[in-house]
């Protein structure tokens, strides 16, 4: 198998997206070289040094960070020349009818907004961690969960990430990046 250089970029609100990217990186490191970085450090790296770019972005209050859109808009041409994957992490993906890239409103909105056509897209359920939120976030997120039939016990944390799906995606990436684009 050919060893490739992979840049894994994350935009995380509370750490779940970083955790997912770290898991993907760990699977990939067995056969490939990967750099795991936050979106705020992306300007310190040259995409041209990589064969693949993975971008994971969390949603908070219905939006991905503006830094994610700015990155894609700035690097659209470079992203066309490498294997690229975009995945979104959001609590909406906890629902069966919103857990694929084709039916998740945040993935569809991001792809439409940026005009980016990554090689692959995916989506993962996020994490609601009420005990770590401040008053405002806890109140608003609980209200959103109540309106969408989600968990509302503010004494608990809820992990909606399908870790088996994360591992399967990482294995697929490992295989895909060695194939001609």
Short mmCIF file of C-alpha atoms in Angstrom, two decimals:
data_model
loop_
_atom_site.label_atom_id
_atom_site.label_comp_id
_atom_site.label_asym_id
_atom_site.label_seq_id
_atom_site.Cartn_x
_atom_site.Cartn_y
_atom_site.Cartn_z
CA UNK A 1 0.00 0.00 0.00
CA UNK A 2 1.20 3.50 -0.80
CA UNK A 3 1.82 5.78 2.18
CA UNK A 4 0.19 9.19 1.70
CA UNK A 5 0.26 12.45 3.62
CA UNK A 6 -3.13 13.41 5.05
CA UNK A 7 -4.10 16.73 6.60
CA UNK A 8 -6.91 16.40 9.14
CA UNK A 9 -8.49 19.72 10.11
CA UNK A 10 -11.10 20.15 12.81
CA UNK A 11 -13.39 22.93 13.93
CA UNK A 12 -14.76 21.95 17.32
CA UNK A 13 -16.96 23.75 19.84
CA UNK A 14 -16.70 21.46 22.84
CA UNK A 15 -14.14 18.90 21.71
CA UNK A 16 -16.27 16.18 20.07
CA UNK A 17 -15.16 16.98 16.52
CA UNK A 18 -11.54 16.98 17.66
CA UNK A 19 -12.15 13.62 19.33
CA UNK A 20 -13.61 12.19 16.10
CA UNK A 21 -10.69 13.55 14.05
CA UNK A 22 -8.23 12.10 16.56
CA UNK A 23 -9.88 8.71 16.20
CA UNK A 24 -9.66 8.91 12.39
CA UNK A 25 -6.01 9.99 12.66
CA UNK A 26 -5.23 7.04 14.93
CA UNK A 27 -6.68 4.57 12.42
CA UNK A 28 -4.85 6.24 9.52
CA UNK A 29 -1.47 6.43 11.27
CA UNK A 30 -1.02 2.67 10.88
CA UNK A 31 -0.52 3.09 7.13
CA UNK A 32 -0.27 6.80 6.36
CA UNK A 33 1.23 10.05 7.64
CA UNK A 34 -1.30 12.45 9.07
CA UNK A 35 -1.22 15.89 10.65
CA UNK A 36 -4.11 16.76 12.96
CA UNK A 37 -4.70 20.50 13.32
CA UNK A 38 -7.34 22.98 14.40
CA UNK A 39 -8.94 25.23 11.78
CA UNK A 40 -7.34 28.27 13.42
CA UNK A 41 -3.86 26.88 12.61
CA UNK A 42 -4.59 25.94 9.00
CA UNK A 43 -2.71 28.89 7.49
CA UNK A 44 0.52 27.40 8.88
CA UNK A 45 0.16 24.39 6.53
CA UNK A 46 0.37 24.08 2.75
CA UNK A 47 -2.30 21.84 1.27
CA UNK A 48 0.04 21.16 -1.63
CA UNK A 49 2.14 19.05 0.78
CA UNK A 50 -0.75 16.59 1.22
CA UNK A 51 -2.42 13.91 -0.89
CA UNK A 52 -5.65 14.17 1.09
CA UNK A 53 -7.51 16.72 3.23
CA UNK A 54 -10.14 15.78 5.79
CA UNK A 55 -12.23 18.58 7.26
CA UNK A 56 -14.48 17.96 10.26
CA UNK A 57 -16.72 20.79 11.47
CA UNK A 58 -19.08 21.09 14.40
CA UNK A 59 -22.42 22.87 14.27
CA UNK A 60 -23.50 25.25 17.01
CA UNK A 61 -26.85 27.04 16.80
CA UNK A 62 -27.41 25.93 13.24
CA UNK A 63 -24.07 26.96 11.75
CA UNK A 64 -20.54 25.76 11.13
CA UNK A 65 -17.79 28.19 12.10
CA UNK A 66 -17.15 30.91 9.52
CA UNK A 67 -13.49 29.81 9.56
CA UNK A 68 -14.55 26.56 7.89
CA UNK A 69 -16.28 28.34 4.99
CA UNK A 70 -13.37 30.76 4.68
CA UNK A 71 -10.92 27.86 4.49
CA UNK A 72 -12.91 26.13 1.75
CA UNK A 73 -13.40 29.33 -0.24
CA UNK A 74 -9.70 30.20 -0.01
CA UNK A 75 -8.52 26.68 -0.94
CA UNK A 76 -11.21 25.47 -3.35
CA UNK A 77 -8.79 24.92 -6.26
CA UNK A 78 -6.27 23.07 -4.11
CA UNK A 79 -9.04 20.92 -2.65
CA UNK A 80 -10.09 19.89 -6.16
CA UNK A 81 -6.65 18.40 -6.76
CA UNK A 82 -6.58 16.07 -3.75
CA UNK A 83 -8.80 13.48 -2.13
CA UNK A 84 -11.04 15.54 0.14
CA UNK A 85 -13.60 14.66 2.75
CA UNK A 86 -15.96 16.91 4.65
CA UNK A 87 -17.93 15.78 7.66
CA UNK A 88 -20.25 17.65 9.95
CA UNK A 89 -20.83 16.92 13.63
CA UNK A 90 -24.24 17.91 14.93
CA UNK A 91 -26.94 16.80 17.34
CA UNK A 92 -29.52 16.61 14.56
CA UNK A 93 -27.60 13.61 13.18
CA UNK A 94 -28.77 11.63 16.22
CA UNK A 95 -32.00 11.07 14.29
CA UNK A 96 -32.28 8.23 11.78
CA UNK A 97 -33.68 10.52 9.09
CA UNK A 98 -30.81 13.04 9.45
CA UNK A 99 -27.74 10.81 9.95
CA UNK A 100 -26.42 10.66 6.39
CA UNK A 101 -24.75 13.40 4.36
CA UNK A 102 -27.58 13.21 1.81
CA UNK A 103 -30.30 13.93 4.36
CA UNK A 104 -28.53 16.10 6.95
CA UNK A 105 -29.59 19.74 6.58
CA UNK A 106 -26.28 21.14 7.83
CA UNK A 107 -24.17 19.16 5.37
CA UNK A 108 -26.46 20.07 2.48
CA UNK A 109 -26.47 23.75 3.48
CA UNK A 110 -22.67 23.87 3.82
CA UNK A 111 -22.02 22.17 0.47
CA UNK A 112 -24.52 24.48 -1.26
CA UNK A 113 -23.17 27.60 0.45
CA UNK A 114 -19.52 26.90 -0.37
CA UNK A 115 -19.99 25.23 -3.74
CA UNK A 116 -17.32 22.74 -2.70
CA UNK A 117 -17.58 19.22 -4.09
CA UNK A 118 -15.48 17.08 -1.75
CA UNK A 119 -14.59 13.57 -2.83
CA UNK A 120 -16.72 12.31 0.04
CA UNK A 121 -19.06 13.71 2.70
CA UNK A 122 -20.27 12.29 5.97
CA UNK A 123 -22.02 13.28 9.18
CA UNK A 124 -21.83 12.19 12.80
CA UNK A 125 -24.03 12.79 15.78
CA UNK A 126 -22.40 15.15 18.23
CA UNK A 127 -22.36 15.34 21.98
CA UNK A 128 -24.55 17.29 24.36
CA UNK A 129 -22.66 17.91 27.58
CA UNK A 130 -25.02 19.92 29.77
CA UNK A 131 -22.84 19.93 32.92
CA UNK A 132 -20.00 21.73 31.08
CA UNK A 133 -22.16 24.44 29.49
CA UNK A 134 -22.66 27.89 30.90
CA UNK A 135 -26.16 29.04 31.80
CA UNK A 136 -27.02 30.50 28.38
CA UNK A 137 -25.81 27.52 26.31
CA UNK A 138 -27.42 25.04 28.69
CA UNK A 139 -30.73 26.91 28.47
CA UNK A 140 -30.74 27.31 24.67
CA UNK A 141 -29.51 23.79 23.90
CA UNK A 142 -32.04 22.30 26.33
CA UNK A 143 -34.81 24.30 24.66
CA UNK A 144 -33.70 23.08 21.22
CA UNK A 145 -33.58 19.49 22.51
CA UNK A 146 -37.06 19.84 24.00
CA UNK A 147 -38.41 21.14 20.68
CA UNK A 148 -36.75 18.30 18.75
CA UNK A 149 -37.58 15.47 21.19
CA UNK A 150 -33.99 15.22 22.42
CA UNK A 151 -32.64 14.64 25.92
CA UNK A 152 -33.19 17.47 28.39
CA UNK A 153 -31.72 16.25 31.70
CA UNK A 154 -29.12 18.94 32.39
CA UNK A 155 -27.30 16.75 34.89
CA UNK A 156 -26.17 14.39 32.14
CA UNK A 157 -23.99 14.24 29.05
CA UNK A 158 -25.16 12.52 25.85
CA UNK A 159 -22.81 11.14 23.20
CA UNK A 160 -24.62 10.63 19.87
CA UNK A 161 -21.49 9.71 17.90
CA UNK A 162 -21.59 6.31 16.23
CA UNK A 163 -17.97 5.31 16.86
CA UNK A 164 -18.27 2.20 14.70
CA UNK A 165 -19.25 4.48 11.81
CA UNK A 166 -16.21 6.67 12.55
CA UNK A 167 -13.91 3.64 12.40
CA UNK A 168 -15.54 2.45 9.17
CA UNK A 169 -15.07 5.87 7.58
CA UNK A 170 -11.42 5.97 8.65
CA UNK A 171 -10.82 2.55 7.08
CA UNK A 172 -12.56 3.66 3.91
CA UNK A 173 -10.40 6.80 3.77
CA UNK A 174 -7.27 4.69 4.20
CA UNK A 175 -8.26 2.59 1.20
CA UNK A 176 -9.58 5.47 -0.92
CA UNK A 177 -6.54 7.72 -0.64
CA UNK A 178 -4.34 5.13 -2.31
CA UNK A 179 -6.63 4.95 -5.35
CA UNK A 180 -6.12 7.32 -8.28
CA UNK A 181 -8.38 10.39 -8.06
#
